[in-house]
PDB file of N, CA, C and O in Angstrom:
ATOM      1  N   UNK S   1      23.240 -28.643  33.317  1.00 81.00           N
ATOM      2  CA  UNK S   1      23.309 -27.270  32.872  1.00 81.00           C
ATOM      3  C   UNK S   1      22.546 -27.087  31.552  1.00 81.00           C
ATOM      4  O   UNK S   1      21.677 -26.221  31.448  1.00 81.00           O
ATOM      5  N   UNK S   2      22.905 -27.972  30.470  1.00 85.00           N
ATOM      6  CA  UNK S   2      21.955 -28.290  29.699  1.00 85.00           C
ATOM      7  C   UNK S   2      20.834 -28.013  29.375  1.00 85.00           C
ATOM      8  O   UNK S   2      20.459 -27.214  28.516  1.00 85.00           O
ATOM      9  N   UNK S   3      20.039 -28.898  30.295  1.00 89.00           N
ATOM     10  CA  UNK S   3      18.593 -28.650  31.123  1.00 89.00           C
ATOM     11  C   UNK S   3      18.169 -27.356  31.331  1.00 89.00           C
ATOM     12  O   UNK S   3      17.322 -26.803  30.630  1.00 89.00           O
ATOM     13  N   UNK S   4      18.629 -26.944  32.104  1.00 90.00           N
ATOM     14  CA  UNK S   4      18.578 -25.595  32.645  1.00 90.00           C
ATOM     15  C   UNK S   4      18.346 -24.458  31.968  1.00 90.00           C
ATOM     16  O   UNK S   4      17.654 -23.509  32.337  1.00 90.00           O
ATOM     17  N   UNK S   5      19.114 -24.617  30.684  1.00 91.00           N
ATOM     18  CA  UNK S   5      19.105 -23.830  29.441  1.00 91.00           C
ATOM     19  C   UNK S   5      18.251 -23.542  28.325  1.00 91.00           C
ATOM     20  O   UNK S   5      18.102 -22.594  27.555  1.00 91.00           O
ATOM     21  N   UNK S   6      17.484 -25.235  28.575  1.00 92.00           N
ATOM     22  CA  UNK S   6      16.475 -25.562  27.671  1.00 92.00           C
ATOM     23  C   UNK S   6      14.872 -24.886  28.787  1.00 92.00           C
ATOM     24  O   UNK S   6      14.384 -23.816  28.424  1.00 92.00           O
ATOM     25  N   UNK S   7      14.417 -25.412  29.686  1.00 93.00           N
ATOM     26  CA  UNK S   7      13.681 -24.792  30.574  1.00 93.00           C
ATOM     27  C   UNK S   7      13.709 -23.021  30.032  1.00 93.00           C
ATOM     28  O   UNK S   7      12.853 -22.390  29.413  1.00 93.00           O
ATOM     29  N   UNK S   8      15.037 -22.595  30.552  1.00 93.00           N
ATOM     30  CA  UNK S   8      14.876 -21.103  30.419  1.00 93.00           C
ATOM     31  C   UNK S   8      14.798 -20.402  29.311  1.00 93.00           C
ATOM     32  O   UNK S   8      14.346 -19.258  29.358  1.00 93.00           O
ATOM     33  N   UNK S   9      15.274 -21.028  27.986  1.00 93.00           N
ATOM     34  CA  UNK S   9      14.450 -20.865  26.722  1.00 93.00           C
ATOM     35  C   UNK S   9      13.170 -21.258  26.671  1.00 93.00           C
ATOM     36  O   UNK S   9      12.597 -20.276  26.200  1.00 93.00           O
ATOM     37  N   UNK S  10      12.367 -22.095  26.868  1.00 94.00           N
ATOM     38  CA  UNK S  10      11.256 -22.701  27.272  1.00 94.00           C
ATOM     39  C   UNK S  10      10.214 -21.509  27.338  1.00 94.00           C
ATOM     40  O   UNK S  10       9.397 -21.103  26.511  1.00 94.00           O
ATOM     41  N   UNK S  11      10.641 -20.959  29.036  1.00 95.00           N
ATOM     42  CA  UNK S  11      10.272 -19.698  29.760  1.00 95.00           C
ATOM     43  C   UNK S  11       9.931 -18.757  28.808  1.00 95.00           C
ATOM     44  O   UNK S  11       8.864 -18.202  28.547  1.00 95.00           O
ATOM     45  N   UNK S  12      11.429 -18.661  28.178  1.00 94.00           N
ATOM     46  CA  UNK S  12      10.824 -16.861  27.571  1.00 94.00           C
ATOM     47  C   UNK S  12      10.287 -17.122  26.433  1.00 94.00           C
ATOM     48  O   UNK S  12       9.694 -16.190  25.891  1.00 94.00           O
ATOM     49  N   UNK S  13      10.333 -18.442  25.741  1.00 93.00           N
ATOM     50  CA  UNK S  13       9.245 -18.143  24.518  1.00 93.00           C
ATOM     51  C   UNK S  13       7.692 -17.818  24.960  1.00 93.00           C
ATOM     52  O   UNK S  13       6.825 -17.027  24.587  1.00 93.00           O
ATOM     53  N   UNK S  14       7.850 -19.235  26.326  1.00 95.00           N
ATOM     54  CA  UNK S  14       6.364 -18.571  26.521  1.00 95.00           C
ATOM     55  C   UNK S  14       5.740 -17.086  26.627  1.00 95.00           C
ATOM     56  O   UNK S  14       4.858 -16.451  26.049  1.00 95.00           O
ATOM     57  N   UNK S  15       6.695 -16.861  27.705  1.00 95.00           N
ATOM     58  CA  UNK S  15       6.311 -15.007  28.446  1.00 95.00           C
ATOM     59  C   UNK S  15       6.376 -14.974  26.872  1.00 95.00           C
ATOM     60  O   UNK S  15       5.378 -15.618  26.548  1.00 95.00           O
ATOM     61  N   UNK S  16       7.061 -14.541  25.632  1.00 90.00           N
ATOM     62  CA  UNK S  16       6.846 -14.071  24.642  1.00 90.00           C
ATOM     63  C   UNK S  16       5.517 -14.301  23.623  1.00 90.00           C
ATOM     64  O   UNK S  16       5.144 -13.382  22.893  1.00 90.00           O
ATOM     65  N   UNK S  17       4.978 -15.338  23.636  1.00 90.00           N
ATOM     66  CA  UNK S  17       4.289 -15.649  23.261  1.00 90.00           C
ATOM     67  C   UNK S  17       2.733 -15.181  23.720  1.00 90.00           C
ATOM     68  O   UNK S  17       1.856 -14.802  22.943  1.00 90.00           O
ATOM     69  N   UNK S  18       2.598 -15.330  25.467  1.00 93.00           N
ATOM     70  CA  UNK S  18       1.749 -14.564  25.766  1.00 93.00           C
ATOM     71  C   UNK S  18       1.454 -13.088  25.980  1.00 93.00           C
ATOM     72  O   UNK S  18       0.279 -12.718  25.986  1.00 93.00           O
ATOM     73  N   UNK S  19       2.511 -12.165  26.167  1.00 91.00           N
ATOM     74  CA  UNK S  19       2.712 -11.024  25.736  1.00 91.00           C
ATOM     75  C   UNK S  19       2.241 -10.411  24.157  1.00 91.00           C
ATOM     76  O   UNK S  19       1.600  -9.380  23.954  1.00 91.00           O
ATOM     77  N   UNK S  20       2.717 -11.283  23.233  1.00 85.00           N
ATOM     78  CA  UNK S  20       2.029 -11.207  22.131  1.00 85.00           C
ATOM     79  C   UNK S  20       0.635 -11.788  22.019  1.00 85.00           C
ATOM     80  O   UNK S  20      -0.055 -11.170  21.208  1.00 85.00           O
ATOM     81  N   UNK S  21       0.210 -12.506  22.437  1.00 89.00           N
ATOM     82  CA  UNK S  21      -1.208 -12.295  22.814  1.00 89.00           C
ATOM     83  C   UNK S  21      -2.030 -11.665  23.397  1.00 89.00           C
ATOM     84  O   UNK S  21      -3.134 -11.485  22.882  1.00 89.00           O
ATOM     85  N   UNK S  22      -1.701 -11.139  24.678  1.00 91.00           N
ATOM     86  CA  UNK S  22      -1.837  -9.837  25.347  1.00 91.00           C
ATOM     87  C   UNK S  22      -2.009  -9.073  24.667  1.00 91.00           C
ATOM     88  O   UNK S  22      -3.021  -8.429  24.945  1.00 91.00           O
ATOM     89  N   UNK S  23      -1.438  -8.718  23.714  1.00 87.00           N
ATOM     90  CA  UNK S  23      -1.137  -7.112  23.081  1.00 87.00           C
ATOM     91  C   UNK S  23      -2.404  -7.443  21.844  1.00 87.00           C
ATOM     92  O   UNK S  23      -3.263  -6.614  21.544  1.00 87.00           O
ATOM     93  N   UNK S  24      -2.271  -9.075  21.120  1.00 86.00           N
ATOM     94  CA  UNK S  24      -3.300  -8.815  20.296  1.00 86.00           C
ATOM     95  C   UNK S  24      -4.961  -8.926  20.771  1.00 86.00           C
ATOM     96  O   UNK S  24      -5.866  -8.727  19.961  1.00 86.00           O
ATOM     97  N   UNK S  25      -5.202  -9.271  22.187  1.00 88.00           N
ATOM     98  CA  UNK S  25      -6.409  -9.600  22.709  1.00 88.00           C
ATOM     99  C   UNK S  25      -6.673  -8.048  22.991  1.00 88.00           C
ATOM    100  O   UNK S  25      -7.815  -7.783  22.616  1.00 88.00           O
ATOM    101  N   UNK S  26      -6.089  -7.045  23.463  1.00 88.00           N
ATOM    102  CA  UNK S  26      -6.013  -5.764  23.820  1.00 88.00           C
ATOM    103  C   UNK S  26      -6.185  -4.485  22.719  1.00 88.00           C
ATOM    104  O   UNK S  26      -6.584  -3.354  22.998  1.00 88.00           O
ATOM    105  N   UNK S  27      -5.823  -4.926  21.558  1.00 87.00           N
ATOM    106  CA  UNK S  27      -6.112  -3.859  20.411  1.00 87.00           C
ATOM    107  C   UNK S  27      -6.607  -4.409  19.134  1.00 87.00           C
ATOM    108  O   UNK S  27      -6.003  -4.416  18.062  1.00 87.00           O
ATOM    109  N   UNK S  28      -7.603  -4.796  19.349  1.00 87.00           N
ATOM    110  CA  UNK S  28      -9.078  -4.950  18.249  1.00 87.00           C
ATOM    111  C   UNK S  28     -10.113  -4.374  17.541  1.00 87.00           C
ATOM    112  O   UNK S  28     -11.024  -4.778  16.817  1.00 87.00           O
ATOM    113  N   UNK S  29      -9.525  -2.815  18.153  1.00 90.00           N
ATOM    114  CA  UNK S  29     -10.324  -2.118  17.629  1.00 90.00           C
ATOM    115  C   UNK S  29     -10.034  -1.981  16.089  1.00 90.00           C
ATOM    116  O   UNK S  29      -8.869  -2.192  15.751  1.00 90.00           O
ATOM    117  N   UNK S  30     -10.741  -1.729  15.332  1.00 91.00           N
ATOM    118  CA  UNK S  30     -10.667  -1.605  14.212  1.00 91.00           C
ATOM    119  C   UNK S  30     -10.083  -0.505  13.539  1.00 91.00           C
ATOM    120  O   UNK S  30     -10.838   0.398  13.899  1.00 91.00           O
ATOM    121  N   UNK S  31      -9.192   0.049  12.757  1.00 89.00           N
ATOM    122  CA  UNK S  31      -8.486   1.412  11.927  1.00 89.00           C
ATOM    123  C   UNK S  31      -8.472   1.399  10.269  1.00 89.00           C
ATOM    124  O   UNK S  31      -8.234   0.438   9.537  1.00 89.00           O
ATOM    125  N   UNK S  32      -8.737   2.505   9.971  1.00 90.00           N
ATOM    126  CA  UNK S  32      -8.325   1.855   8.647  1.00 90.00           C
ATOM    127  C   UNK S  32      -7.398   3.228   8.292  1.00 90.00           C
ATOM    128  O   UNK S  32      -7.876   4.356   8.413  1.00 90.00           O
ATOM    129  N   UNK S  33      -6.307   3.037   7.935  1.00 86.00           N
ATOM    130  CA  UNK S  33      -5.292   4.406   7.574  1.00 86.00           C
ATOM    131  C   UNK S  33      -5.091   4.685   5.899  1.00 86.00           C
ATOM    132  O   UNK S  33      -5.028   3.990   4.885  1.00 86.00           O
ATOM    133  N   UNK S  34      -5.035   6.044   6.223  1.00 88.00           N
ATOM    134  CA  UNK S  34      -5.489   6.846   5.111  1.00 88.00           C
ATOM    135  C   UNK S  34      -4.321   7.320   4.745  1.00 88.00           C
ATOM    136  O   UNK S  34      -3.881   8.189   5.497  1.00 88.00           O
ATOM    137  N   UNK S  35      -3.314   6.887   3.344  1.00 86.00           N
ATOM    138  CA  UNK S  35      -1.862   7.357   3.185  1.00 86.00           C
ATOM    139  C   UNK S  35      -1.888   8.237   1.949  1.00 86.00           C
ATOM    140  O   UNK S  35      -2.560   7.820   1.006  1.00 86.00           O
ATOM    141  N   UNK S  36      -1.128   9.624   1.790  1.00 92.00           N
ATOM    142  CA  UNK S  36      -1.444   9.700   0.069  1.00 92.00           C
ATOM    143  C   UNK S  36      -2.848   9.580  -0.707  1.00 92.00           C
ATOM    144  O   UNK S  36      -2.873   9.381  -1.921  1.00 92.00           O
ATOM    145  N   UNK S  37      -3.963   9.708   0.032  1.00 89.00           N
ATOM    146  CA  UNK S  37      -4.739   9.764  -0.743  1.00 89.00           C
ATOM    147  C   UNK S  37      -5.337   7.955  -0.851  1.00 89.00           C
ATOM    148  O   UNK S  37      -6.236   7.709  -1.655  1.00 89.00           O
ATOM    149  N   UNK S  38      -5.012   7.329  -0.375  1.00 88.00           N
ATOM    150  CA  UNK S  38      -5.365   5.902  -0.459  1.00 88.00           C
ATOM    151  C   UNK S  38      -5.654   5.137   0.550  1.00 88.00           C
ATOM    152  O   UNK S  38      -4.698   4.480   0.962  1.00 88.00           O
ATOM    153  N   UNK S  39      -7.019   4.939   1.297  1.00 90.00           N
ATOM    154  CA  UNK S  39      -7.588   4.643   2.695  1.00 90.00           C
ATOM    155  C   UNK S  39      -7.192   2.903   2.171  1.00 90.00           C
ATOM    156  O   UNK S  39      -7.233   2.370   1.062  1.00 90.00           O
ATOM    157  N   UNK S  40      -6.772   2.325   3.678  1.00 87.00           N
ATOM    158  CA  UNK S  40      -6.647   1.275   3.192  1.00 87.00           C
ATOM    159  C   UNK S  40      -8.194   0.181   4.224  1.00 87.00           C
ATOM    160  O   UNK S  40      -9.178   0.762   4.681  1.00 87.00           O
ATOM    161  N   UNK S  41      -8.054  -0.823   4.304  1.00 90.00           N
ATOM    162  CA  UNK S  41      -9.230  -1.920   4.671  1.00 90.00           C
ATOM    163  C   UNK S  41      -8.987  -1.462   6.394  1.00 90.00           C
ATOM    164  O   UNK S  41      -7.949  -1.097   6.946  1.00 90.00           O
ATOM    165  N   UNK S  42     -10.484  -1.660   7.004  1.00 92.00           N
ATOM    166  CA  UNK S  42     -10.477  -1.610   8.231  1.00 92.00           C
ATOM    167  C   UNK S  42      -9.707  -2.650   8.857  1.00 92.00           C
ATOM    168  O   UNK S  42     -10.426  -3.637   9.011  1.00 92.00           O
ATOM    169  N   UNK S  43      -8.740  -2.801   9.208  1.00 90.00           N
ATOM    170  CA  UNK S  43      -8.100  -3.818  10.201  1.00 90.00           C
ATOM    171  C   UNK S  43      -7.986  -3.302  11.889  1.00 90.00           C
ATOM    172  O   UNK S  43      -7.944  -2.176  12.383  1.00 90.00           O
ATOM    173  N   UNK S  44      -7.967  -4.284  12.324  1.00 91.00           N
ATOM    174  CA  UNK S  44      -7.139  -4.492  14.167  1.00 91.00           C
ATOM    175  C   UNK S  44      -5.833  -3.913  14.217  1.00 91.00           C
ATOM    176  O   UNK S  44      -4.816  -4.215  13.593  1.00 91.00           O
ATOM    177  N   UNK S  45      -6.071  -2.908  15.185  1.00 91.00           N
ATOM    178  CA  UNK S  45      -4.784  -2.342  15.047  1.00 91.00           C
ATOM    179  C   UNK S  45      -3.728  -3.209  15.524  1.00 91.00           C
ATOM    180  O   UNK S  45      -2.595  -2.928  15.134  1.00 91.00           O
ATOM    181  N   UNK S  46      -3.849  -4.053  16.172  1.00 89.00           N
ATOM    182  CA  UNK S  46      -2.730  -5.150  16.312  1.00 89.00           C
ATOM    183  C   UNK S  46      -2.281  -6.195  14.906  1.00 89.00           C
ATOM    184  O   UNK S  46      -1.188  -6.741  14.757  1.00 89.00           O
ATOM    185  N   UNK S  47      -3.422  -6.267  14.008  1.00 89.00           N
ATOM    186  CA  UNK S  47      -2.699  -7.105  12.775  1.00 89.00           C
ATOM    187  C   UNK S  47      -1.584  -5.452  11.653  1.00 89.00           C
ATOM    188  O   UNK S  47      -0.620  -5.594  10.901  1.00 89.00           O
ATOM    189  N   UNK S  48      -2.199  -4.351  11.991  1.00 88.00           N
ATOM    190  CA  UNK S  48      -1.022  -3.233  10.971  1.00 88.00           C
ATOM    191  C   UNK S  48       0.408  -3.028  12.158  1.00 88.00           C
ATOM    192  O   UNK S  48       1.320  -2.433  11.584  1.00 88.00           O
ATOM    193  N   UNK S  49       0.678  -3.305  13.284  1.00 88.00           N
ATOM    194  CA  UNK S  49       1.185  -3.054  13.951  1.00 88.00           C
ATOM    195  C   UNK S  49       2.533  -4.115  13.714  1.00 88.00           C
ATOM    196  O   UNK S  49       3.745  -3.955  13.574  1.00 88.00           O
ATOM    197  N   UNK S  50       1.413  -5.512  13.759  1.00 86.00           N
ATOM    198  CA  UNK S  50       2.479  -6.492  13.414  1.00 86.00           C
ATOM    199  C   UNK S  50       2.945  -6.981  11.801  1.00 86.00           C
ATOM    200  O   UNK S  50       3.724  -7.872  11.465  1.00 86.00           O
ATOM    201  N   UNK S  51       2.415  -6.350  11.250  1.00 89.00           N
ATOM    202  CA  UNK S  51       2.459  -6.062   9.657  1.00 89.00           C
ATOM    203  C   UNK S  51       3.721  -5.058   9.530  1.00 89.00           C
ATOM    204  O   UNK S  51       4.768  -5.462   9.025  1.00 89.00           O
ATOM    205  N   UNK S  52       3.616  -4.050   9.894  1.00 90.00           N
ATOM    206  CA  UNK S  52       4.580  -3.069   9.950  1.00 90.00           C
ATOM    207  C   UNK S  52       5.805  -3.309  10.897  1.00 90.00           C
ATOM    208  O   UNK S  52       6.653  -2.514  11.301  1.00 90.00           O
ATOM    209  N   UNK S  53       5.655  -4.510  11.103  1.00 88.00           N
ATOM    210  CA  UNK S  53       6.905  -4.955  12.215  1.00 88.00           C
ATOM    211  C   UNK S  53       7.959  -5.940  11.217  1.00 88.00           C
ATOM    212  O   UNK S  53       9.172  -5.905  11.015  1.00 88.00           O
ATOM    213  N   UNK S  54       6.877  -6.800  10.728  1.00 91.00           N
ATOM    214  CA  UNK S  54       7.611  -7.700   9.750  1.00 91.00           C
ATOM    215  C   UNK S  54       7.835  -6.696   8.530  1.00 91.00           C
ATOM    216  O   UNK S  54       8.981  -6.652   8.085  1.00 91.00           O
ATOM    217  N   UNK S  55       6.953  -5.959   7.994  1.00 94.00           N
ATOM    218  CA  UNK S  55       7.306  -5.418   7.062  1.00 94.00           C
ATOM    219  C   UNK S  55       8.995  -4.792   7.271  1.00 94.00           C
ATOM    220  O   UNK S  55       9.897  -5.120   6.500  1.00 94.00           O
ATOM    221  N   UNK S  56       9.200  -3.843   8.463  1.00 92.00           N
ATOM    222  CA  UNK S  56      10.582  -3.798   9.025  1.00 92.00           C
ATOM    223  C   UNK S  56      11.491  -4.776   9.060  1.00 92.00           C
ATOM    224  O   UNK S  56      12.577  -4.799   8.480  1.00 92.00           O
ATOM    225  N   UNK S  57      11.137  -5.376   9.578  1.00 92.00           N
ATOM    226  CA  UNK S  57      12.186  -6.984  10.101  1.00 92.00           C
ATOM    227  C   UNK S  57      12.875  -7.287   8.537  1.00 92.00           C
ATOM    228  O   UNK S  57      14.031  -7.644   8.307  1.00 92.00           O
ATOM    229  N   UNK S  58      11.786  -7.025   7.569  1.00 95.00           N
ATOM    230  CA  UNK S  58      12.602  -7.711   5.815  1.00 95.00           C
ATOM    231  C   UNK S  58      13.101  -6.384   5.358  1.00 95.00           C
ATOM    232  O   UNK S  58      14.105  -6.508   4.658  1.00 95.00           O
ATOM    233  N   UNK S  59      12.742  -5.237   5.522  1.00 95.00           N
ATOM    234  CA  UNK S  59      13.445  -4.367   4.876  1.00 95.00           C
ATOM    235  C   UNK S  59      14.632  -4.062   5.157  1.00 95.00           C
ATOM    236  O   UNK S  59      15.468  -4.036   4.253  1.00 95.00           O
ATOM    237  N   UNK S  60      14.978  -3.762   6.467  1.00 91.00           N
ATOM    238  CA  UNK S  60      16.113  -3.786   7.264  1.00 91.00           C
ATOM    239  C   UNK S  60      17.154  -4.560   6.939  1.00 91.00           C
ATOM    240  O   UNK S  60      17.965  -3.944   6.248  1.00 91.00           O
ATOM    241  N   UNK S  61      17.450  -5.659   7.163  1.00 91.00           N
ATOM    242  CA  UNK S  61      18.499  -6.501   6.656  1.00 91.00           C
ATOM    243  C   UNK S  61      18.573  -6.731   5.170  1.00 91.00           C
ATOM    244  O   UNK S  61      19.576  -7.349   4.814  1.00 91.00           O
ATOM    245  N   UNK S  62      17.450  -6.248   3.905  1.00 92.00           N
ATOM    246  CA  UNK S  62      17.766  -6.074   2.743  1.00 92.00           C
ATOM    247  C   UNK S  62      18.638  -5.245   2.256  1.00 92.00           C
ATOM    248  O   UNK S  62      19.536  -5.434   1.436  1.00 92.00           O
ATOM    249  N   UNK S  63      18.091  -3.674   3.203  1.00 90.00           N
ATOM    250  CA  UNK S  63      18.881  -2.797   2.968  1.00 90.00           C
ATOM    251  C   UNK S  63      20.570  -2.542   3.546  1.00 90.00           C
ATOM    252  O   UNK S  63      21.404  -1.723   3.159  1.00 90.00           O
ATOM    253  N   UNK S  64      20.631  -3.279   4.291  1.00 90.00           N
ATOM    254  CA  UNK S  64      21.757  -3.356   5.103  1.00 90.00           C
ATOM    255  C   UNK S  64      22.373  -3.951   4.095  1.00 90.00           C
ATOM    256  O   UNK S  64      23.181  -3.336   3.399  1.00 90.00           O
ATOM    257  N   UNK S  65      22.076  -5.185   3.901  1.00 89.00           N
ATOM    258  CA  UNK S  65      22.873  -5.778   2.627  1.00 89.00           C
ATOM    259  C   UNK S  65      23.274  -5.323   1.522  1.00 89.00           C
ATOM    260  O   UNK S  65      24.422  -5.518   1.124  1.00 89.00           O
ATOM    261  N   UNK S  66      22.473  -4.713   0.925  1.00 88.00           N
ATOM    262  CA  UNK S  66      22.766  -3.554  -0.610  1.00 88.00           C
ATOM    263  C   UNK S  66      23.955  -2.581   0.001  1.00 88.00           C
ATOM    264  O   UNK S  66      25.159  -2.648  -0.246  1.00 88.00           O
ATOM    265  N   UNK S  67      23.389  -1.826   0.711  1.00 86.00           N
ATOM    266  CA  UNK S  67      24.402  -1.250   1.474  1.00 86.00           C
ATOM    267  C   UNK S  67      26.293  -1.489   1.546  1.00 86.00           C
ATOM    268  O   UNK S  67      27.256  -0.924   1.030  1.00 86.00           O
ATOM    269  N   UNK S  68      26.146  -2.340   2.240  1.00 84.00           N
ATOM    270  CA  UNK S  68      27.446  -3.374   2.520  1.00 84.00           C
ATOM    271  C   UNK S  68      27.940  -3.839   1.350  1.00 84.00           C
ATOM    272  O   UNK S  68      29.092  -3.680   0.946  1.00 84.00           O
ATOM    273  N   UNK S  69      26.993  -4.460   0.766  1.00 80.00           N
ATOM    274  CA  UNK S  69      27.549  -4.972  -1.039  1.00 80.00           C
ATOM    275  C   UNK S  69      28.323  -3.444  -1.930  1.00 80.00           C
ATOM    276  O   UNK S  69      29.350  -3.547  -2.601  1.00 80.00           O
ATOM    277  N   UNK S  70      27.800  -2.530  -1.794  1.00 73.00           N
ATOM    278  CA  UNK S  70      27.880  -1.270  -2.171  1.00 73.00           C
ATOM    279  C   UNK S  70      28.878  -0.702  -1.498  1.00 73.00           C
ATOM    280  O   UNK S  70      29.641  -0.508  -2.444  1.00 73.00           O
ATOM    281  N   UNK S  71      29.433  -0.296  -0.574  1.00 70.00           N
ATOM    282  CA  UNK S  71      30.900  -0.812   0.455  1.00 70.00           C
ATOM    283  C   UNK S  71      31.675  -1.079   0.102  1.00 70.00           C
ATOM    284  O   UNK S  71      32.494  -0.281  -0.353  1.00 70.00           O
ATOM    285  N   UNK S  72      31.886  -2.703   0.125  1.00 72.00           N
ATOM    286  CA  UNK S  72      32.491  -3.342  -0.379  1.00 72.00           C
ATOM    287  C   UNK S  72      33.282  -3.119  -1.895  1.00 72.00           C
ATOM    288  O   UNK S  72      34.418  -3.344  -2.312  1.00 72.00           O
ATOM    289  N   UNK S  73      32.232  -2.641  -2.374  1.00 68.00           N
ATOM    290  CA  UNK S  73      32.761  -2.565  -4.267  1.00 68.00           C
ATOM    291  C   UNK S  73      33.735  -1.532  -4.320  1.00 68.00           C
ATOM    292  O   UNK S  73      34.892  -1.592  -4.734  1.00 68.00           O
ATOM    293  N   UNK S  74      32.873  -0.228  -3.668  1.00 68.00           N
ATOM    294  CA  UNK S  74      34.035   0.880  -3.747  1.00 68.00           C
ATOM    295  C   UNK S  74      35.300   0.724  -3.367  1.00 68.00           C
ATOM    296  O   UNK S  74      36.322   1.099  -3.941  1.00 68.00           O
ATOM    297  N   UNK S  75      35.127  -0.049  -2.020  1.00 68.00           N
ATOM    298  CA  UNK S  75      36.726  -0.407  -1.209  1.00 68.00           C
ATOM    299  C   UNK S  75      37.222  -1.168  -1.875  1.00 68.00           C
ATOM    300  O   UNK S  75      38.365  -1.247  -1.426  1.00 68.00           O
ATOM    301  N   UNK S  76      37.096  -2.111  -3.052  1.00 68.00           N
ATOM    302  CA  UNK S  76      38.148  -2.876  -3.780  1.00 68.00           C
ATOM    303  C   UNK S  76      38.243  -1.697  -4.953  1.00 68.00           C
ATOM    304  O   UNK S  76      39.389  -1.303  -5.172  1.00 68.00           O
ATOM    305  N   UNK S  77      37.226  -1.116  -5.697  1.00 65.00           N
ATOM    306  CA  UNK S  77      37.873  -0.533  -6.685  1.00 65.00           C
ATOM    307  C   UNK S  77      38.919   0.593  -6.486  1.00 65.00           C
ATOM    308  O   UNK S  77      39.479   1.136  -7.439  1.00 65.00           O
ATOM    309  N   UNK S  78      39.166   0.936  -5.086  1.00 62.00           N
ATOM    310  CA  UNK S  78      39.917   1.838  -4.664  1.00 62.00           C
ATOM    311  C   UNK S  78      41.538   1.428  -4.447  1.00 62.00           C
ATOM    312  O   UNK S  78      42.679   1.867  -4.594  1.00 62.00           O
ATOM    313  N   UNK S  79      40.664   0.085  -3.917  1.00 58.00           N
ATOM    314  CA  UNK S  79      42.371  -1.129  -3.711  1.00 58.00           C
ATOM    315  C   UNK S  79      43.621  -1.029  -4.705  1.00 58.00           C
ATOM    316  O   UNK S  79      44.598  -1.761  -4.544  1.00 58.00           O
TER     317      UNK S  79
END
């Protein structure tokens, strides 16, 4: 069963892995976005895509945390 488990993790990293290749072999075209007045460098729209993914991935659980810490304080000083 073990086995079995390891294989089928195996599996989906791959499919994951080539999917994410897929997606970056597929959008190469070049963008460069213009925010506020501040154009930034021509990149692949697949490297701002996955930029803005991680950029998410760390903000998210930072803010969650402040959050929760912030929670927390009130509910004891209320205690």
């Amino acid at each position: 069963m073990r086995n079995f488990k390891r294989v089928l993790l195996a599996l989906f990293v791959l499919l994951l892995v080539l999917a994410v290749l897929a997606f970056v072999l597929e959008n190469q075209q070049s963008v460069s976005l213009l925010f506020l007045g501040w154009a930034g460098p021509q990149l692949p729209v697949s490297v701002l895509i996955v930029l803005a993914l991680l950029f998410g991935m760390t903000i998210g659980p930072i803010l969650g945390w402040c959050l929760g810490r912030a929670s927390r304080s009130s509910r004891k000083r209320v205690s």
